[in-house]
GROMACS .gro file of N, CA and C in nm:
model
  459
    1LEU      N    1   1.189   1.670   0.061
    1LEU     CA    2   1.326   1.616  -0.075
    1LEU      C    3   1.249   1.492  -0.042
    2ILE      N    4   1.339   1.398   0.083
    2ILE     CA    5   1.315   1.253   0.083
    2ILE      C    6   1.195   1.175   0.069
    3ALA      N    7   1.086   1.305   0.119
    3ALA     CA    8   0.969   1.203   0.030
    3ALA      C    9   0.965   1.196  -0.102
    4LYS      N   10   0.959   1.303  -0.106
    4LYS     CA   11   0.961   1.304  -0.325
    4LYS      C   12   1.045   1.143  -0.369
    5ARG      N   13   1.145   1.162  -0.312
    5ARG     CA   14   1.202   1.050  -0.361
    5ARG      C   15   1.175   0.886  -0.348
    6ARG      N   16   1.213   0.909  -0.185
    6ARG     CA   17   1.079   0.723  -0.106
    6ARG      C   18   0.938   0.767  -0.281
    7MET      N   19   0.833   0.850  -0.228
    7MET     CA   20   0.774   0.772  -0.290
    7MET      C   21   0.756   0.805  -0.500
    8GLU      N   22   0.910   0.830  -0.547
    8GLU     CA   23   0.906   0.788  -0.680
    8GLU      C   24   0.998   0.668  -0.668
    9SER      N   25   0.999   0.612  -0.568
    9SER     CA   26   1.037   0.495  -0.586
    9SER      C   27   0.931   0.355  -0.623
   10LYS      N   28   1.033   0.290  -0.678
   10LYS     CA   29   0.875   0.129  -0.737
   10LYS      C   30   0.852   0.031  -0.615
   11HIS      N   31   0.958   0.082  -0.477
   11HIS     CA   32   0.880   0.032  -0.361
   11HIS      C   33   0.733   0.086  -0.338
   12PHE      N   34   0.676   0.209  -0.341
   12PHE     CA   35   0.624   0.201  -0.307
   12PHE      C   36   0.480   0.236  -0.438
   13ALA      N   37   0.460   0.102  -0.479
   13ALA     CA   38   0.319   0.101  -0.532
   13ALA      C   39   0.194   0.198  -0.589
   14ASN      N   40   0.158   0.219  -0.476
   14ASN     CA   41  -0.036   0.316  -0.489
   14ASN      C   42   0.069   0.466  -0.391
   15LYS      N   43   0.147   0.508  -0.480
   15LYS     CA   44   0.188   0.631  -0.425
   15LYS      C   45   0.088   0.784  -0.402
   16ASN      N   46   0.012   0.756  -0.514
   16ASN     CA   47  -0.042   0.842  -0.586
   16ASN      C   48  -0.225   0.854  -0.490
   17ARG      N   49  -0.194   0.722  -0.406
   17ARG     CA   50  -0.337   0.707  -0.367
   17ARG      C   51  -0.311   0.756  -0.224
   18PHE      N   52  -0.200   0.804  -0.160
   18PHE     CA   53  -0.131   0.823  -0.040
   18PHE      C   54  -0.041   0.980  -0.026
   19ARG      N   55  -0.044   1.022  -0.089
   19ARG     CA   56   0.033   1.143  -0.137
   19ARG      C   57  -0.035   1.233   0.010
   20SER      N   58  -0.195   1.269  -0.029
   20SER     CA   59  -0.204   1.367   0.128
   20SER      C   60  -0.192   1.356   0.190
   21ILE      N   61  -0.225   1.196   0.228
   21ILE     CA   62  -0.194   1.144   0.338
   21ILE      C   63  -0.114   1.170   0.422
   22VAL      N   64  -0.047   1.104   0.324
   22VAL     CA   65   0.108   1.079   0.424
   22VAL      C   66   0.212   1.241   0.404
   23PHE      N   67   0.105   1.335   0.365
   23PHE     CA   68   0.214   1.437   0.368
   23PHE      C   69   0.183   1.494   0.544
   24GLY      N   70   0.024   1.472   0.523
   24GLY     CA   71  -0.044   1.559   0.647
   24GLY      C   72   0.016   1.459   0.818
   25THR      N   73   0.076   1.288   0.770
   25THR     CA   74   0.166   1.290   0.889
   25THR      C   75   0.239   1.285   0.968
   26ILE      N   76   0.374   1.304   0.830
   26ILE     CA   77   0.554   1.339   0.807
   26ILE      C   78   0.506   1.519   0.951
   27PRO      N   79   0.436   1.584   0.921
   27PRO     CA   80   0.472   1.701   1.072
   27PRO      C   81   0.446   1.634   1.174
   28VAL      N   82   0.343   1.574   1.169
   28VAL     CA   83   0.307   1.523   1.304
   28VAL      C   84   0.417   1.412   1.388
   29LEU      N   85   0.446   1.324   1.292
   29LEU     CA   86   0.607   1.171   1.332
   29LEU      C   87   0.657   1.284   1.340
   30MET      N   88   0.704   1.376   1.307
   30MET     CA   89   0.835   1.482   1.355
   30MET      C   90   0.823   1.515   1.434
   31PHE      N   91   0.736   1.612   1.445
   31PHE     CA   92   0.696   1.670   1.607
   31PHE      C   93   0.702   1.571   1.725
   32ILE      N   94   0.629   1.501   1.726
   32ILE     CA   95   0.654   1.346   1.784
   32ILE      C   96   0.803   1.279   1.831
   33TYR      N   97   0.907   1.293   1.705
   33TYR     CA   98   1.035   1.251   1.683
   33TYR      C   99   1.071   1.336   1.766
   34ASN      N  100   1.061   1.499   1.749
   34ASN     CA  101   1.143   1.582   1.802
   34ASN      C  102   1.145   1.605   1.970
   35GLU      N  103   0.978   1.567   2.036
   35GLU     CA  104   0.979   1.568   2.161
   35GLU      C  105   1.030   1.482   2.224
   36LEU      N  106   1.043   1.408   2.154
   36LEU     CA  107   1.076   1.273   2.182
   36LEU      C  108   1.245   1.267   2.260
   37THR      N  109   1.316   1.316   2.151
   37THR     CA  110   1.455   1.278   2.115
   37THR      C  111   1.502   1.379   2.233
   38THR      N  112   1.408   1.536   2.224
   38THR     CA  113   1.505   1.663   2.300
   38THR      C  114   1.505   1.601   2.473
   39LYS      N  115   1.360   1.516   2.511
   39LYS     CA  116   1.429   1.476   2.680
   39LYS      C  117   1.534   1.396   2.619
   40GLN      N  118   1.486   1.250   2.514
   40GLN     CA  119   1.646   1.176   2.510
   40GLN      C  120   1.719   1.156   2.443
   41PRO      N  121   1.821   1.278   2.429
   41PRO     CA  122   1.860   1.261   2.304
   41PRO      C  123   1.997   1.175   2.219
   42GLU      N  124   2.035   1.073   2.362
   42GLU     CA  125   2.091   0.969   2.244
   42GLU      C  126   2.022   0.799   2.177
   43SER      N  127   1.891   0.831   2.210
   43SER     CA  128   1.784   0.708   2.208
   43SER      C  129   1.725   0.778   2.097
   44SER      N  130   1.707   0.657   1.974
   44SER     CA  131   1.603   0.684   1.839
   44SER      C  132   1.475   0.674   1.942
   45MET      N  133   1.381   0.724   1.821
   45MET     CA  134   1.219   0.728   1.864
   45MET      C  135   1.211   0.543   1.843
   46LYS      N  136   1.113   0.498   1.922
   46LYS     CA  137   1.056   0.401   1.877
   46LYS      C  138   0.920   0.347   1.852
   47LEU      N  139   0.932   0.343   1.707
   47LEU     CA  140   0.775   0.394   1.661
   47LEU      C  141   0.676   0.202   1.605
   48LEU      N  142   0.612   0.211   1.704
   48LEU     CA  143   0.519   0.074   1.666
   48LEU      C  144   0.444   0.117   1.560
   49ALA      N  145   0.460   0.030   1.420
   49ALA     CA  146   0.331   0.049   1.330
   49ALA      C  147   0.209  -0.057   1.305
   50PHE      N  148   0.145  -0.074   1.270
   50PHE     CA  149   0.073  -0.174   1.181
   50PHE      C  150  -0.084  -0.113   1.116
   51ALA      N  151  -0.113  -0.180   1.068
   51ALA     CA  152  -0.252  -0.152   0.986
   51ALA      C  153  -0.357  -0.274   1.078
   52ALA      N  154  -0.426  -0.153   1.096
   52ALA     CA  155  -0.554  -0.235   1.211
   52ALA      C  156  -0.652  -0.329   1.105
   53SER      N  157  -0.599  -0.395   1.017
   53SER     CA  158  -0.673  -0.504   0.947
   53SER      C  159  -0.587  -0.626   0.932
   54SER      N  160  -0.665  -0.775   0.899
   54SER     CA  161  -0.556  -0.905   0.901
   54SER      C  162  -0.597  -0.941   0.745
   55SER      N  163  -0.579  -0.824   0.648
   55SER     CA  164  -0.637  -0.891   0.534
   55SER      C  165  -0.467  -0.854   0.444
   56ARG      N  166  -0.370  -0.949   0.438
   56ARG     CA  167  -0.243  -0.976   0.379
   56ARG      C  168  -0.207  -0.925   0.245
   57LYS      N  169  -0.293  -0.820   0.248
   57LYS     CA  170  -0.271  -0.765   0.117
   57LYS      C  171  -0.322  -0.592   0.138
   58SER      N  172  -0.369  -0.608   0.290
   58SER     CA  173  -0.398  -0.457   0.319
   58SER      C  174  -0.340  -0.320   0.263
   59ILE      N  175  -0.364  -0.265   0.160
   59ILE     CA  176  -0.360  -0.083   0.179
   59ILE      C  177  -0.343  -0.017   0.275
   60ASN      N  178  -0.389  -0.058   0.391
   60ASN     CA  179  -0.357   0.021   0.511
   60ASN      C  180  -0.212   0.005   0.559
   61GLY      N  181  -0.196  -0.128   0.567
   61GLY     CA  182  -0.114  -0.161   0.576
   61GLY      C  183   0.030  -0.132   0.473
   62GLN      N  184   0.014  -0.119   0.363
   62GLN     CA  185   0.100  -0.061   0.287
   62GLN      C  186   0.142   0.096   0.312
   63LEU      N  187   0.017   0.202   0.329
   63LEU     CA  188   0.039   0.278   0.378
   63LEU      C  189   0.139   0.336   0.554
   64VAL      N  190   0.089   0.245   0.600
   64VAL     CA  191   0.167   0.220   0.727
   64VAL      C  192   0.324   0.184   0.748
   65ARG      N  193   0.332   0.170   0.622
   65ARG     CA  194   0.514   0.147   0.613
   65ARG      C  195   0.510   0.231   0.575
   66TYR      N  196   0.441   0.270   0.420
   66TYR     CA  197   0.522   0.366   0.378
   66TYR      C  198   0.587   0.520   0.432
   67ALA      N  199   0.420   0.552   0.545
   67ALA     CA  200   0.494   0.596   0.601
   67ALA      C  201   0.544   0.653   0.745
   68ALA      N  202   0.564   0.519   0.817
   68ALA     CA  203   0.651   0.463   0.914
   68ALA      C  204   0.847   0.531   0.824
   69SER      N  205   0.826   0.474   0.682
   69SER     CA  206   1.011   0.473   0.621
   69SER      C  207   1.000   0.614   0.614
   70LEU      N  208   0.931   0.703   0.590
   70LEU     CA  209   0.961   0.870   0.612
   70LEU      C  210   1.041   0.884   0.748
   71VAL      N  211   0.986   0.845   0.878
   71VAL     CA  212   1.101   0.932   1.008
   71VAL      C  213   1.217   0.837   0.979
   72GLU      N  214   1.311   0.833   0.894
   72GLU     CA  215   1.424   0.779   0.863
   72GLU      C  216   1.516   0.752   1.006
   73SER      N  217   1.499   0.821   1.114
   73SER     CA  218   1.611   0.777   1.278
   73SER      C  219   1.522   0.764   1.334
   74ALA      N  220   1.383   0.709   1.291
   74ALA     CA  221   1.272   0.605   1.375
   74ALA      C  222   1.337   0.466   1.373
   75GLU      N  223   1.346   0.374   1.514
   75GLU     CA  224   1.357   0.300   1.522
   75GLU      C  225   1.245   0.179   1.472
   76THR      N  226   1.209   0.168   1.382
   76THR     CA  227   1.000   0.093   1.315
   76THR      C  228   0.999  -0.037   1.355
   77GLU      N  229   0.932  -0.095   1.447
   77GLU     CA  230   0.877  -0.210   1.441
   77GLU      C  231   0.688  -0.258   1.376
   78PHE      N  232   0.661  -0.286   1.278
   78PHE     CA  233   0.592  -0.312   1.211
   78PHE      C  234   0.572  -0.459   1.254
   79LEU      N  235   0.404  -0.436   1.332
   79LEU     CA  236   0.299  -0.573   1.353
   79LEU      C  237   0.233  -0.586   1.275
   80ASP      N  238   0.191  -0.753   1.264
   80ASP     CA  239   0.060  -0.809   1.168
   80ASP      C  240  -0.036  -0.815   1.214
   81LEU      N  241  -0.175  -0.833   1.240
   81LEU     CA  242  -0.245  -0.848   1.347
   81LEU      C  243  -0.325  -1.001   1.361
   82ASN      N  244  -0.242  -1.086   1.206
   82ASN     CA  245  -0.283  -1.257   1.172
   82ASN      C  246  -0.171  -1.257   1.285
   83ASP      N  247  -0.074  -1.241   1.382
   83ASP     CA  248   0.029  -1.260   1.443
   83ASP      C  249  -0.068  -1.240   1.592
   84TYR      N  250  -0.130  -1.206   1.570
   84TYR     CA  251  -0.214  -1.229   1.733
   84TYR      C  252  -0.353  -1.263   1.700
   85GLU      N  253  -0.355  -1.324   1.661
   85GLU     CA  254  -0.504  -1.435   1.634
   85GLU      C  255  -0.549  -1.486   1.804
   86MET      N  256  -0.716  -1.435   1.812
   86MET     CA  257  -0.686  -1.490   1.949
   86MET      C  258  -0.875  -1.549   1.952
   87PRO      N  259  -0.893  -1.652   2.046
   87PRO     CA  260  -1.068  -1.662   2.050
   87PRO      C  261  -1.121  -1.535   2.085
   88ILE      N  262  -1.241  -1.540   2.032
   88ILE     CA  263  -1.334  -1.395   2.001
   88ILE      C  264  -1.353  -1.328   2.141
   89PHE      N  265  -1.380  -1.259   2.217
   89PHE     CA  266  -1.352  -1.216   2.330
   89PHE      C  267  -1.458  -1.278   2.384
   90SER      N  268  -1.460  -1.311   2.504
   90SER     CA  269  -1.639  -1.317   2.622
   90SER      C  270  -1.575  -1.310   2.748
   91VAL      N  271  -1.643  -1.264   2.851
   91VAL     CA  272  -1.621  -1.296   3.016
   91VAL      C  273  -1.587  -1.435   3.035
   92ASP      N  274  -1.673  -1.497   2.977
   92ASP     CA  275  -1.702  -1.657   3.031
   92ASP      C  276  -1.521  -1.706   3.003
   93ARG      N  277  -1.502  -1.671   2.861
   93ARG     CA  278  -1.362  -1.734   2.827
   93ARG      C  279  -1.262  -1.655   2.876
   94GLU      N  280  -1.258  -1.577   2.918
   94GLU     CA  281  -1.152  -1.477   3.018
   94GLU      C  282  -1.181  -1.577   3.154
   95GLN      N  283  -1.274  -1.563   3.212
   95GLN     CA  284  -1.291  -1.652   3.320
   95GLN      C  285  -1.243  -1.781   3.358
   96GLU      N  286  -1.287  -1.872   3.224
   96GLU     CA  287  -1.226  -1.970   3.222
   96GLU      C  288  -1.086  -2.025   3.227
   97PHE      N  289  -1.038  -1.964   3.145
   97PHE     CA  290  -0.906  -1.949   3.026
   97PHE      C  291  -0.778  -1.834   3.079
   98GLY      N  292  -0.862  -1.711   3.109
   98GLY     CA  293  -0.755  -1.646   3.134
   98GLY      C  294  -0.738  -1.507   3.039
   99ILE      N  295  -0.688  -1.474   3.020
   99ILE     CA  296  -0.656  -1.355   2.978
   99ILE      C  297  -0.481  -1.376   2.847
  100PRO      N  298  -0.511  -1.440   2.695
  100PRO     CA  299  -0.469  -1.490   2.653
  100PRO      C  300  -0.303  -1.403   2.605
  101GLU      N  301  -0.193  -1.514   2.595
  101GLU     CA  302  -0.041  -1.480   2.601
  101GLU      C  303  -0.048  -1.403   2.539
  102LEU      N  304  -0.111  -1.374   2.380
  102LEU     CA  305  -0.093  -1.342   2.320
  102LEU      C  306  -0.176  -1.144   2.298
  103ALA      N  307  -0.291  -1.188   2.384
  103ALA     CA  308  -0.292  -1.000   2.425
  103ALA      C  309  -0.175  -0.938   2.480
  104ARG      N  310  -0.153  -1.066   2.628
  104ARG     CA  311  -0.007  -0.961   2.703
  104ARG      C  312   0.093  -0.904   2.565
  105GLN      N  313   0.131  -0.988   2.488
  105GLN     CA  314   0.250  -0.987   2.340
  105GLN      C  315   0.177  -0.833   2.349
  106PHE      N  316   0.095  -0.823   2.264
  106PHE     CA  317   0.045  -0.694   2.200
  106PHE      C  318   0.057  -0.583   2.285
  107PHE      N  319   0.012  -0.590   2.497
  107PHE     CA  320   0.009  -0.482   2.561
  107PHE      C  321   0.109  -0.441   2.548
  108LYS      N  322   0.219  -0.574   2.521
  108LYS     CA  323   0.403  -0.498   2.604
  108LYS      C  324   0.458  -0.433   2.455
  109LYS      N  325   0.405  -0.499   2.362
  109LYS     CA  326   0.470  -0.439   2.239
  109LYS      C  327   0.465  -0.298   2.294
  110ILE      N  328   0.313  -0.226   2.243
  110ILE     CA  329   0.289  -0.073   2.318
  110ILE      C  330   0.343   0.016   2.386
  111GLY      N  331   0.359  -0.128   2.514
  111GLY     CA  332   0.417  -0.050   2.585
  111GLY      C  333   0.588   0.003   2.568
  112ALA      N  334   0.659  -0.087   2.522
  112ALA     CA  335   0.753  -0.090   2.478
  112ALA      C  336   0.801   0.033   2.388
  113ALA      N  337   0.683   0.091   2.307
  113ALA     CA  338   0.726   0.201   2.181
  113ALA      C  339   0.706   0.323   2.226
  114ASP      N  340   0.747   0.428   2.173
  114ASP     CA  341   0.724   0.576   2.226
  114ASP      C  342   0.608   0.650   2.176
  115ALA      N  343   0.613   0.567   2.023
  115ALA     CA  344   0.469   0.639   1.932
  115ALA      C  345   0.397   0.492   1.885
  116LEU      N  346   0.268   0.569   1.840
  116LEU     CA  347   0.221   0.427   1.723
  116LEU      C  348   0.153   0.486   1.628
  117LEU      N  349   0.236   0.435   1.526
  117LEU     CA  350   0.120   0.453   1.383
  117LEU      C  351   0.025   0.382   1.336
  118ILE      N  352  -0.092   0.434   1.311
  118ILE     CA  353  -0.167   0.303   1.305
  118ILE      C  354  -0.234   0.321   1.143
  119SER      N  355  -0.303   0.283   1.057
  119SER     CA  356  -0.375   0.284   0.956
  119SER      C  357  -0.514   0.195   0.944
  120PHE      N  358  -0.607   0.202   0.973
  120PHE     CA  359  -0.762   0.183   1.011
  120PHE      C  360  -0.807   0.140   0.893
  121ALA      N  361  -0.803   0.040   0.848
  121ALA     CA  362  -0.909  -0.028   0.782
  121ALA      C  363  -1.068  -0.008   0.784
  122GLU      N  364  -1.144   0.007   0.689
  122GLU     CA  365  -1.321   0.097   0.692
  122GLU      C  366  -1.402  -0.101   0.693
  123HIS      N  367  -1.449  -0.190   0.817
  123HIS     CA  368  -1.572  -0.243   0.751
  123HIS      C  369  -1.695  -0.233   0.799
  124ASN      N  370  -1.760  -0.221   0.657
  124ASN     CA  371  -1.883  -0.207   0.751
  124ASN      C  372  -1.880  -0.068   0.765
  125GLY      N  373  -1.880   0.052   0.800
  125GLY     CA  374  -1.871   0.219   0.907
  125GLY      C  375  -1.784   0.200   1.030
  126SER      N  376  -1.706   0.069   1.016
  126SER     CA  377  -1.600   0.076   1.129
  126SER      C  378  -1.490  -0.013   1.172
  127TYR      N  379  -1.399  -0.048   1.235
  127TYR     CA  380  -1.283  -0.093   1.232
  127TYR      C  381  -1.285  -0.244   1.212
  128THR      N  382  -1.246  -0.303   1.192
  128THR     CA  383  -1.179  -0.470   1.170
  128THR      C  384  -1.218  -0.533   1.275
  129ALA      N  385  -1.301  -0.675   1.266
  129ALA     CA  386  -1.343  -0.791   1.436
  129ALA      C  387  -1.212  -0.817   1.458
  130ALA      N  388  -1.051  -0.811   1.342
  130ALA     CA  389  -0.944  -0.846   1.407
  130ALA      C  390  -0.965  -0.752   1.474
  131TYR      N  391  -0.896  -0.594   1.480
  131TYR     CA  392  -0.873  -0.519   1.566
  131TYR      C  393  -0.924  -0.537   1.695
  132LYS      N  394  -1.079  -0.496   1.638
  132LYS     CA  395  -1.154  -0.508   1.817
  132LYS      C  396  -1.154  -0.619   1.850
  133ASN      N  397  -1.101  -0.750   1.794
  133ASN     CA  398  -1.071  -0.818   1.905
  133ASN      C  399  -0.958  -0.808   1.969
  134ILE      N  400  -0.895  -0.782   1.919
  134ILE     CA  401  -0.708  -0.736   2.040
  134ILE      C  402  -0.740  -0.625   2.086
  135LEU      N  403  -0.814  -0.546   2.083
  135LEU     CA  404  -0.849  -0.416   2.107
  135LEU      C  405  -0.914  -0.502   2.314
  136ASP      N  406  -1.004  -0.568   2.274
  136ASP     CA  407  -1.101  -0.609   2.356
  136ASP      C  408  -0.984  -0.717   2.475
  137TRP      N  409  -0.921  -0.765   2.420
  137TRP     CA  410  -0.877  -0.841   2.485
  137TRP      C  411  -0.747  -0.795   2.583
  138SER      N  412  -0.664  -0.721   2.503
  138SER     CA  413  -0.609  -0.598   2.534
  138SER      C  414  -0.645  -0.528   2.657
  139SER      N  415  -0.762  -0.495   2.643
  139SER     CA  416  -0.839  -0.380   2.743
  139SER      C  417  -0.836  -0.491   2.919
  140ARG      N  418  -0.809  -0.618   2.908
  140ARG     CA  419  -0.874  -0.645   3.020
  140ARG      C  420  -0.728  -0.653   3.115
  141ILE      N  421  -0.575  -0.661   3.025
  141ILE     CA  422  -0.515  -0.606   3.115
  141ILE      C  423  -0.490  -0.544   3.149
  142ASN      N  424  -0.504  -0.352   3.085
  142ASN     CA  425  -0.558  -0.202   3.151
  142ASN      C  426  -0.675  -0.127   3.080
  143ALA      N  427  -0.738  -0.086   3.058
  143ALA     CA  428  -0.806  -0.001   2.980
  143ALA      C  429  -0.717   0.039   2.885
  144LYS      N  430  -0.623   0.107   2.958
  144LYS     CA  431  -0.559   0.182   2.859
  144LYS      C  432  -0.486   0.170   2.766
  145VAL      N  433  -0.540   0.065   2.652
  145VAL     CA  434  -0.439  -0.005   2.609
  145VAL      C  435  -0.321   0.090   2.572
  146PHE      N  436  -0.363   0.201   2.510
  146PHE     CA  437  -0.195   0.247   2.468
  146PHE      C  438  -0.123   0.323   2.530
  147GLN      N  439  -0.144   0.341   2.662
  147GLN     CA  440  -0.084   0.352   2.810
  147GLN      C  441  -0.026   0.513   2.776
  148GLU      N  442  -0.103   0.628   2.700
  148GLU     CA  443  -0.056   0.733   2.692
  148GLU      C  444   0.020   0.761   2.594
  149LYS      N  445   0.054   0.656   2.443
  149LYS     CA  446   0.140   0.676   2.393
  149LYS      C  447   0.074   0.774   2.313
  150PRO      N  448   0.170   0.886   2.231
  150PRO     CA  449   0.125   0.950   2.155
  150PRO      C  450   0.127   0.883   2.012
  151ILE      N  451  -0.032   0.880   1.918
  151ILE     CA  452  -0.033   0.786   1.810
  151ILE      C  453  -0.107   0.866   1.693
  152ILE      N  454  -0.087   0.867   1.613
  152ILE     CA  455  -0.096   0.874   1.433
  152ILE      C  456  -0.248   0.814   1.388
  153ILE      N  457  -0.319   0.808   1.318
  153ILE     CA  458  -0.457   0.730   1.292
  153ILE      C  459  -0.425   0.790   1.127
   0.00000   0.00000   0.00000
């Protein structure tokens, strides 16, 4: 009922496009939420959500926001990859300048979350260069960038 009401709202412009994707995501989000809240009943789930795209009009951004809105009891933080623009990763840059502070901030955001919700954009059969660069820099902090958090992709 909640999902139906939300999908009928004018807030979500591309509702027909995402109907099957989102309805498959809801049970997984609710399972993660139930698992986390039975272990820590006083706290709400901290969900970190982002589109793995640098496009300001990303359809993946719309999808991730809508899917996250269906978990009403979660405390959701949305990230914009444009806030994490860094030089293109290279070992030479890392040796000369170290790991950028933005990579550390991104990694810390993941660490503070209970679960992640990511919508991937596809560019030429792969994920975006913006996401790959953030992943490359963050993996220099710890190869387990997602820190064993539950992830819905």
